[in-house]
Coordinates of C-alpha atoms in Angstrom, one line a residue:
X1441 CA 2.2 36.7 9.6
X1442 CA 5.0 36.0 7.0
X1443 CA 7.5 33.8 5.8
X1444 CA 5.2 30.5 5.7
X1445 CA 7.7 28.3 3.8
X1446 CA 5.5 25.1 3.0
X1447 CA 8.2 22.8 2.4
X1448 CA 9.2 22.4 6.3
X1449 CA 5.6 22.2 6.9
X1450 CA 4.9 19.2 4.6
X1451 CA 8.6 17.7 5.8
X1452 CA 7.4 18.0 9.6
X1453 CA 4.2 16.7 8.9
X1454 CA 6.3 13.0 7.1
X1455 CA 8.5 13.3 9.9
X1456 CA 5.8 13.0 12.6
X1457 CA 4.3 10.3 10.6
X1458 CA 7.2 8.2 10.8
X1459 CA 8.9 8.6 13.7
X1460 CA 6.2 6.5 15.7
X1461 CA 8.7 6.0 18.6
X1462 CA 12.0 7.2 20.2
X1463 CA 13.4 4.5 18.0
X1464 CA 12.1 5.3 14.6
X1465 CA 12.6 9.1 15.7
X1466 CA 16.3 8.5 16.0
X1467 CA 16.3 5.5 13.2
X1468 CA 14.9 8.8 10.8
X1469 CA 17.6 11.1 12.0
X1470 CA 20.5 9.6 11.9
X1471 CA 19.4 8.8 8.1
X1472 CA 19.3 12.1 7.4
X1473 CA 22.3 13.2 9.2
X1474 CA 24.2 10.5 6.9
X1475 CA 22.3 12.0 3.8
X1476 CA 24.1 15.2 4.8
X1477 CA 27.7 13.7 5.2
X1478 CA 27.7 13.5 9.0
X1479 CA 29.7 10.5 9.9
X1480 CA 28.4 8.0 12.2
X1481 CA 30.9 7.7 15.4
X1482 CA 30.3 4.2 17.9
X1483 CA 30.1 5.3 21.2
X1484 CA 31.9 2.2 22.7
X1485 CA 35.0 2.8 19.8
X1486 CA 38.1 5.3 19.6
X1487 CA 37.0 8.7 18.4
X1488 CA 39.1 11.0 15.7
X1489 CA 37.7 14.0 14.8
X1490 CA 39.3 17.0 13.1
X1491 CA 37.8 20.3 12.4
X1492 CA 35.1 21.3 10.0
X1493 CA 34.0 17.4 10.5
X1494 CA 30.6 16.6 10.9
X1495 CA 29.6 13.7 13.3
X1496 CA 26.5 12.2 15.5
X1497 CA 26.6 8.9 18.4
X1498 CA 23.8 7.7 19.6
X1499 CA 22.6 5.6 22.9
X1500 CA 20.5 3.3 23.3
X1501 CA 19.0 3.9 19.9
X1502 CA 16.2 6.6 21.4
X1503 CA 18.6 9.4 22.0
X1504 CA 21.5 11.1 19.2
X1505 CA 23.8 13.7 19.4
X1506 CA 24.9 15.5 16.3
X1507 CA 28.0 18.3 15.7
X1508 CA 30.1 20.0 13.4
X1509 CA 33.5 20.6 14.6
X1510 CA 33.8 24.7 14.5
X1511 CA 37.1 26.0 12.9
X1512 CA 37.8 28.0 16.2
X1513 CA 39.1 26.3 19.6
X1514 CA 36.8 25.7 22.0
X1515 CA 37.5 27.5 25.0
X1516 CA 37.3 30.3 23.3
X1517 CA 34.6 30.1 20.6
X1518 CA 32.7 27.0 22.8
X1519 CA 29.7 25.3 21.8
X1520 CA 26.3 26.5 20.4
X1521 CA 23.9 23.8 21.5
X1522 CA 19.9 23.3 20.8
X1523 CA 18.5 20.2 22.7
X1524 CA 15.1 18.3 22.5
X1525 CA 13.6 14.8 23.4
X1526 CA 12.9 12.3 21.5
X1527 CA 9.9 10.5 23.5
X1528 CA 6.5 11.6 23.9
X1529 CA 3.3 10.7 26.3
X1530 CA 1.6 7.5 25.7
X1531 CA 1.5 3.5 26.8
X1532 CA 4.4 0.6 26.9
X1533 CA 3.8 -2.9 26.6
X1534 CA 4.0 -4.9 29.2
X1535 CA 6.2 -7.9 29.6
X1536 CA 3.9 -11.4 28.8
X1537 CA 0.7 -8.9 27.6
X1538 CA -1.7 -11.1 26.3
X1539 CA -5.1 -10.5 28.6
X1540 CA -8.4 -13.1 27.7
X1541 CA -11.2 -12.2 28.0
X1542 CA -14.5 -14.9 28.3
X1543 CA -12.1 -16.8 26.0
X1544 CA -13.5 -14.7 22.9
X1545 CA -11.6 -11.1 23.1
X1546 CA -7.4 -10.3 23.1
X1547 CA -6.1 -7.2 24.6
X1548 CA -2.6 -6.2 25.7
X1549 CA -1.4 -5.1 29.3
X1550 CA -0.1 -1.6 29.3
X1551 CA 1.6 0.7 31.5
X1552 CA 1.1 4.3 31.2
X1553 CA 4.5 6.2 30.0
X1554 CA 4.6 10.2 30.8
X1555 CA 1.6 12.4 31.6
X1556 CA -0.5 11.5 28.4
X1557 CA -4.5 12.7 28.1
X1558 CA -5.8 9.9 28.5
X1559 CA -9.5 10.2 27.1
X1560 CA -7.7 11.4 24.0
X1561 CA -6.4 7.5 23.7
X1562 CA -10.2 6.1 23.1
X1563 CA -11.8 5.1 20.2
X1564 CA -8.5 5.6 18.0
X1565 CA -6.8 3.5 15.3
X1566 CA -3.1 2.1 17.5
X1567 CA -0.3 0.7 16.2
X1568 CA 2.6 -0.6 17.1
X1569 CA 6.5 0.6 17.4
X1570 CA 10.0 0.1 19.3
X1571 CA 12.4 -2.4 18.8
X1572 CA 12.8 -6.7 19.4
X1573 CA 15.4 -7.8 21.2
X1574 CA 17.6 -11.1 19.3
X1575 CA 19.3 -13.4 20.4
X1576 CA 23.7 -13.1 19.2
X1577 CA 26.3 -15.3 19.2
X1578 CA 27.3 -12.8 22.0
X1579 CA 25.3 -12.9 25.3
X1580 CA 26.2 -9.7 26.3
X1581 CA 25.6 -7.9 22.8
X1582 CA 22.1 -9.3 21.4
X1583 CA 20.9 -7.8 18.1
X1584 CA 18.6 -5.2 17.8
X1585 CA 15.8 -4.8 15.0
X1586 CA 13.6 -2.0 14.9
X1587 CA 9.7 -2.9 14.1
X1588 CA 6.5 -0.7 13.5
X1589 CA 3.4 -2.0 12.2
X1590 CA 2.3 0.7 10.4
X1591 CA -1.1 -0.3 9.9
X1592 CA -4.1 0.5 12.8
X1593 CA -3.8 -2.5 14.7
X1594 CA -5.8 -2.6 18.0
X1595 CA -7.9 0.2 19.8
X1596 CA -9.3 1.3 23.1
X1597 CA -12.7 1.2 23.0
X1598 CA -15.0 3.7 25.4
X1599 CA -18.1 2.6 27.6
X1600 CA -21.1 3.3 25.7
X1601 CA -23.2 6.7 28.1
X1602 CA -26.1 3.9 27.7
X1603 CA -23.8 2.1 30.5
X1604 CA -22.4 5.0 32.0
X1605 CA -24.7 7.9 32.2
X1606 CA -22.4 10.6 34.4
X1607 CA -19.5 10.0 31.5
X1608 CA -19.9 13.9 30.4
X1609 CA -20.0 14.8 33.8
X1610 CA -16.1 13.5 34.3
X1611 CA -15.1 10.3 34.3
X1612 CA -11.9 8.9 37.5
X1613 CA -9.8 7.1 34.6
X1614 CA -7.8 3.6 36.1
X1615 CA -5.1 3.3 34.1
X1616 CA -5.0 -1.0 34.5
X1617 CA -8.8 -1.3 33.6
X1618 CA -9.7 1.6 31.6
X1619 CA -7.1 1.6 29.3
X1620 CA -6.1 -1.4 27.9
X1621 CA -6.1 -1.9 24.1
X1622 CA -8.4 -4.6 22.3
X1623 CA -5.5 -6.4 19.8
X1624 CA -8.7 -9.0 18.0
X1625 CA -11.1 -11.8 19.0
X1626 CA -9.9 -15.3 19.4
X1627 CA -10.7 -17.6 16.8
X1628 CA -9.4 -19.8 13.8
X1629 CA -6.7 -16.8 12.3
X1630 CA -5.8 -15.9 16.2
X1631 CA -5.6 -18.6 18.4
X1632 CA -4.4 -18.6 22.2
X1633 CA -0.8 -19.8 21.8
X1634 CA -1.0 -16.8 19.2
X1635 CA 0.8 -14.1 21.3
X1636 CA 2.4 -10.7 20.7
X1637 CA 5.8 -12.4 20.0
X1638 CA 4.0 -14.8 17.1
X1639 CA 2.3 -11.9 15.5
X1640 CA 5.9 -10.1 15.7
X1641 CA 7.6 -13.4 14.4
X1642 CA 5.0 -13.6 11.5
X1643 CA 4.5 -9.7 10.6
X1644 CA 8.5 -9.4 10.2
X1645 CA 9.7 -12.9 9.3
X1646 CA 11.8 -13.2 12.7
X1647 CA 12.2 -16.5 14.3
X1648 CA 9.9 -16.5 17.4
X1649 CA 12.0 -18.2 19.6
X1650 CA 15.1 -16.2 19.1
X1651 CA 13.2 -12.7 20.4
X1652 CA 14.3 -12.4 23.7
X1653 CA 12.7 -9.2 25.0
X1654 CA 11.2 -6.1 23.3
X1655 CA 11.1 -2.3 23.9
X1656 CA 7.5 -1.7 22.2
X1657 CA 5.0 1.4 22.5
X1658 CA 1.5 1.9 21.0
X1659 CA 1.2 5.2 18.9
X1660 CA -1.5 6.7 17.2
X1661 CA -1.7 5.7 13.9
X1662 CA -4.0 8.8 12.4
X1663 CA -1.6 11.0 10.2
X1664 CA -0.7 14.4 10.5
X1665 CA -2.5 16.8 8.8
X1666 CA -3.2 20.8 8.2
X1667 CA -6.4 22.4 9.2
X1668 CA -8.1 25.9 9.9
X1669 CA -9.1 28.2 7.6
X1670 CA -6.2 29.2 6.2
X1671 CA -4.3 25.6 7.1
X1672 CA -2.7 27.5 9.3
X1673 CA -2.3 25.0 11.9
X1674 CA -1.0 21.5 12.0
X1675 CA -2.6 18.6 13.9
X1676 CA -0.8 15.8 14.4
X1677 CA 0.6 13.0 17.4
X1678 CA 3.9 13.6 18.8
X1679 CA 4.4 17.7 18.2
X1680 CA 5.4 17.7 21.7
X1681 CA 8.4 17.0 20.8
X1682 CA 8.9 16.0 17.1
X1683 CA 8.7 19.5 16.2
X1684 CA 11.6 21.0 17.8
X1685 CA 13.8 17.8 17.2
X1686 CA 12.5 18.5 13.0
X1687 CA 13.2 22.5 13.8
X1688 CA 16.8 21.7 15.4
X1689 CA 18.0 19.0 12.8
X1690 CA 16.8 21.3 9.7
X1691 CA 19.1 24.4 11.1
X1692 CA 22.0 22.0 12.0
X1693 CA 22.4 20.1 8.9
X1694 CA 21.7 23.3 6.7
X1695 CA 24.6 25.3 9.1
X1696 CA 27.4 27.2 7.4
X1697 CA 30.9 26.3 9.6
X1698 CA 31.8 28.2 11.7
X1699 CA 34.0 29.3 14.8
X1700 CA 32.5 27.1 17.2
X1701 CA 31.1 23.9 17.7
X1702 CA 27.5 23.5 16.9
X1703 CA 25.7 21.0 18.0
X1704 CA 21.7 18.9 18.3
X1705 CA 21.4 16.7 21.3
X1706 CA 18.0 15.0 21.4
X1707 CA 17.6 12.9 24.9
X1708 CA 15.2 10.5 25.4
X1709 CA 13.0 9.7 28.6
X1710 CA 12.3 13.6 29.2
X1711 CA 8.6 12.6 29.8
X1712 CA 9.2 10.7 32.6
X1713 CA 12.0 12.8 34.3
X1714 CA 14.9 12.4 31.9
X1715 CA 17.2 9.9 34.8
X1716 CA 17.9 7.2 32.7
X1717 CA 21.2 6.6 30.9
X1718 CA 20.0 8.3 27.6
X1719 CA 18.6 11.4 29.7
X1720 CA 19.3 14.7 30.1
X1721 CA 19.7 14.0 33.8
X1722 CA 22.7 11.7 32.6
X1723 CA 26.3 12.5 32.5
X1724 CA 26.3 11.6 28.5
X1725 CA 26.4 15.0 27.0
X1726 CA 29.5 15.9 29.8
X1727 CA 30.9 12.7 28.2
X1728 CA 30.4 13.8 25.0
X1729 CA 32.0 17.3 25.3
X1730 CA 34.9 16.2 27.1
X1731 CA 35.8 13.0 24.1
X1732 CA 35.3 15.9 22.0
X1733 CA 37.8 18.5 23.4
X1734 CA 40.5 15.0 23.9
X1735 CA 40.6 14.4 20.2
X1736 CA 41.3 18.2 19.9
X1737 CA 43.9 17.5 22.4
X1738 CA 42.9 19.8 25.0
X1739 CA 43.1 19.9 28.4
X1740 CA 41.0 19.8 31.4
X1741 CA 41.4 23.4 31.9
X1742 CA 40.1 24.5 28.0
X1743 CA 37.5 22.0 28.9
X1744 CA 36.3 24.0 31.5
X1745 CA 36.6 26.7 29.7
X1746 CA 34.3 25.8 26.6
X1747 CA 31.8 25.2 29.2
X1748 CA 31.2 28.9 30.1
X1749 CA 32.0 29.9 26.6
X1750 CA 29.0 27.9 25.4
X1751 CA 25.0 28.7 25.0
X1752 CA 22.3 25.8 24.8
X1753 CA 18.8 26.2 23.5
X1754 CA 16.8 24.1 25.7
X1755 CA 13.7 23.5 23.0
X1756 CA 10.6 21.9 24.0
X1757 CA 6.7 22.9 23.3
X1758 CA 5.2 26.0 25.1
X1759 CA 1.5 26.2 26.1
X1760 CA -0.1 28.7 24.0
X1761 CA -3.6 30.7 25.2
X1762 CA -6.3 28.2 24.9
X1763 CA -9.5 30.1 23.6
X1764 CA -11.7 28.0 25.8
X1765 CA -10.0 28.3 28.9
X1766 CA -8.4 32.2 29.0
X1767 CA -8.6 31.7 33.2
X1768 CA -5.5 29.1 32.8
X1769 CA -3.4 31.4 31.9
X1770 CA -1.4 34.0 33.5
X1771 CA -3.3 36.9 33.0
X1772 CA -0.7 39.3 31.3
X1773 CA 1.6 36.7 29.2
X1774 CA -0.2 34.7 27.4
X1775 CA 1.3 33.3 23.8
X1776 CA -0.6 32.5 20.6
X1777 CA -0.5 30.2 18.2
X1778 CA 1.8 31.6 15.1
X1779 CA 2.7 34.5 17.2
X1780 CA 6.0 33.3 17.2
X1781 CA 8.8 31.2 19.4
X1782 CA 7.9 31.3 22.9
X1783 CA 10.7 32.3 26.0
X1784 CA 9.4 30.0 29.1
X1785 CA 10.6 31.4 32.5
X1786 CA 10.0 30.1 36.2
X1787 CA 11.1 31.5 39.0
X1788 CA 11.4 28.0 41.0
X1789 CA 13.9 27.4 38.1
X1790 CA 11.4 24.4 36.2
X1791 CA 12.7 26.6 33.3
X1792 CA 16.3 27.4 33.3
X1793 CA 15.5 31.0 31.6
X1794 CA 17.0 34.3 33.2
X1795 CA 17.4 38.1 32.1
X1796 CA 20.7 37.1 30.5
X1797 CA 19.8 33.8 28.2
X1798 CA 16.5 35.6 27.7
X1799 CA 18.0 38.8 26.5
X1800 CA 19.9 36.2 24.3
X1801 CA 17.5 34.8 22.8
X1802 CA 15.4 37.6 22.0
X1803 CA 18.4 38.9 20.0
X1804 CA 18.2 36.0 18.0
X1805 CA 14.8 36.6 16.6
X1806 CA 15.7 40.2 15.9
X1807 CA 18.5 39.3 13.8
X1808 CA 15.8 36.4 11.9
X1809 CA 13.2 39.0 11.8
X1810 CA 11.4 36.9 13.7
X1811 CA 8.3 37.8 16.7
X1812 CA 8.7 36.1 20.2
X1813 CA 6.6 35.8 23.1
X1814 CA 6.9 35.2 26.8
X1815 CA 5.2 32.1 29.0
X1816 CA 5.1 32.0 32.6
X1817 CA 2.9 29.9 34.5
X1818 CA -0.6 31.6 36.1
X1819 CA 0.9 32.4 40.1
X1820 CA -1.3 29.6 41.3
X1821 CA -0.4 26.5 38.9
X1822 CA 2.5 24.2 39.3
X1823 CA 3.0 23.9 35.6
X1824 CA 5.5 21.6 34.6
X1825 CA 9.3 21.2 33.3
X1826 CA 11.7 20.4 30.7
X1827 CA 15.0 19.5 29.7
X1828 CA 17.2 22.5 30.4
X1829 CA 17.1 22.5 34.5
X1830 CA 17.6 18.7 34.1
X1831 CA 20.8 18.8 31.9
X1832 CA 22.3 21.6 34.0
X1833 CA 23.1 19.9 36.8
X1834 CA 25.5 17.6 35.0
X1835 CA 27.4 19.8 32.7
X1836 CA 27.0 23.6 33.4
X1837 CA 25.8 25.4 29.9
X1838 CA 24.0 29.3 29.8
X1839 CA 20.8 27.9 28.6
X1840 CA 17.4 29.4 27.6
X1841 CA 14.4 27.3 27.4
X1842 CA 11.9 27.6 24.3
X1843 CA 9.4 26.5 22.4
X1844 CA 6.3 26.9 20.3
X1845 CA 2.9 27.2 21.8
X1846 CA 0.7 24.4 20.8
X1847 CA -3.0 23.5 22.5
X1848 CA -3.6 19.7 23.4
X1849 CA -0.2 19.1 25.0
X1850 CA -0.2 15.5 25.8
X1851 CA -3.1 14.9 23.8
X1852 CA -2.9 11.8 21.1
X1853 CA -3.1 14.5 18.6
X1854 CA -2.0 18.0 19.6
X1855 CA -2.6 21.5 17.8
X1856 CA 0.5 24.2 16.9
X1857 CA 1.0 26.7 14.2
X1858 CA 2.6 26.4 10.5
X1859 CA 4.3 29.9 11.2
X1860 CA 5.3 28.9 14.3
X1861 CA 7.3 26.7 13.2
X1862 CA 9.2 28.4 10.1
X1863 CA 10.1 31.0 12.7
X1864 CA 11.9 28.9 15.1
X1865 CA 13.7 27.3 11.8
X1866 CA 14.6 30.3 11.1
X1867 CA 15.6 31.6 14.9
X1868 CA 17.9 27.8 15.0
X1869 CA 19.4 28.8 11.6
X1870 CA 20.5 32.4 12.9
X1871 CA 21.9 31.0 16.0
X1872 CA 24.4 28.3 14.5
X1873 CA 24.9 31.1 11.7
X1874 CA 26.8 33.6 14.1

């Protein structure tokens, strides 16, 4: 193993820590896209771009697409894309939460958002993230301010095995009684008319009756950290998919111009099936292509054209070989931690990978000097999916679908490699390079 550049490591690893929902995670890169002169463009307001220019929009403040106008024309040099998502596995707040119990204990009502572990939820320090809701001298445009605690704030405390002998023997989770976060006790400091929107009102100095709704998730609050022997492996929330949004914004904002159009797109609500306005399964990126090829005054022919000039990097975390549990895997390709970026395929099409995008990709990490490894699911497990089938189907890009292998996916802390994640860096950085 080589080429173990610390600095991304340690910048991941502050990323992570505060991008504690899709909010902050878009809040933190659009900060840093402005840090590198990319210039902020309102989706709902008259674009004009010219080439060389570097530019991001977001939606809905949880997904952001960033791109440097190449010096080339697009149907013929076309776009190089990498995409991620910006949400991960966890729990939402409810609308009206508060939950008393015997008049003594607080807790919050929660629904389940994504496939998270949920066991892995228990008996941590939670916090609080998302946004509030304002009320505007505009009904139909309210004001938006984004809020995280950033302190442990409530928890989810287990059944003691004196109460619940067979709980090593597996345990049927319910995700309306099991799971439910204890926020405090009742008493003189937290009274009853004390809800969620007065400890909001009183944390961030926002009148209480002018919140008119929130967007608010519970994270894990334990930082990210290296460990192993060698630290060669970082443990931390929210890899799946922090990591390749940090791995895709490093390459784009440290990009040389260059014939074509490169480009990040980070959706939001891939953990749930990506159809919502800020999804992949969402005409926005189509949207997005086609404003930019009208303020190069194109037509809808060269429009159609960049499309099957283009490549996109569908980029999303891989399952690498879990030493406890070889059998899961298929038993010829199976991926290792800091072995390098991983190529995912399916032949149901879950991944969007062929011999073609594939072959693509692989060339990339040759030129980086870079290992790669392949993932397909054992013959007899469903597996899951990601973003690049999804976003296909609106606008229709050559796309390979990557990642690094990590253990714990969907865990409240999950395990991946500090080589691993150089190399793809490195891989992101060749491909906008060329």
């Amino acid at each position: 193993m080589k080429n173990n550049n610390n600095s991304n490591i340690l910048n991941l690893m502050q990323f992570i820590n505060e991008c504690t929902s899709p909010f902050q995670t878009i809040n933190q890169v659009q900060n840093k896209l402005i840090i590198n002169d990319f210039h902020f463009l309102d989706i709902s307001q008259k674009w004009q771009l010219k080439k060389g220019g570097k530019y991001f929009t977001t939606l809905n403040q949880t997904s952001l697409f960033a791109f440097q106008i190449g010096l080339g024309d697009p149907e013929n040099d076309g776009f190089k894309l990498i995409s991620a998502h910006s949400d991960s596995p966890g729990f939402k707040i409810k609308p009206i939460p508060e939950m008393m119990i015997k008049n003594h204990y607080l807790k919050l009502n929660t629904e389940v958002y994504g496939s998270p572990i949920l066991m892995s939820w228990m008996d941590r320090p939670l916090s609080i993230a998302g946004r509030i809701i304002i009320k505007s001298n505009d009904v139909l445009k309210p004001k938006h301010e984004l809020i995280n605690f950033q302190k442990p704030l409530l928890t989810i405390p287990n059944l003691a095995i004196h109460l619940n002998r067979q709980v090593n023997e597996g345990l049927n989770i319910n995700n309306q009684i099991d799971m439910l976060p204890l926020l405090g006790i009742i008493n003189n400091s937290l009274e009853k008319d004390n809800n969620i929107l007065s400890i909001i009102s009183h944390e961030f100095n926002v009148n209480r009756d002018s919140i008119l709704d929130y967007d608010l998730y519970l994270y894990n609050a334990e930082k990210a950290s290296l460990i192993g022997n060698k630290e060669e492996f970082i443990s931390a929330p929210r890899l799946d998919n922090l990591a390749m949004v940090h791995a895709g914004l490093t390459a784009l904002i440290n990009a040389p111009l260059s014939k074509a159009t490169n480009c990040l797109c980070i959706f939001d609500n891939e953990e749930v099936g990506s159809m919502s306005k800020q999804g992949a399964g969402s005409p926005i990126l189509k949207h997005i292509i086609e404003r930019i090829l009208i303020c190069l005054e194109k037509n809808r022919e060269e429009f159609q054209r960049s499309i099957y000039k283009s490549f996109m990097i569908s980029a999303d975390m891989a399952h690498a070989l879990h030493p406890n549990y070889t059998e899961k895997h298929d038993p010829v390709n199976q991926p290792l931690i800091n072995g390098g970026p991983v190529i995912k395929y399916h032949s149901g099409q879950k991944y969007t990978t062929d011999g073609d995008s594939g072959a693509i990709f692989t060339q990339l990490c040759n030129l980086a000097n870079v290992p790669y490894q392949k993932f397909v699911n054992r013959s007899d497990i469903a597996g899951g999916s990601t973003l690049g089938n999804i976003s296909t189907t609106q606008i229709n890009f050559k796309t390979v679908d990557v990642g690094n292998p990590m253990l714990a996916m969907h865990s409240a802390r999950e395990l991946a490699g500090t080589y691993d994640h150089n190399y793809i860096i490195q891989v992101f950085k060749q491909y906008y390079d060329i």
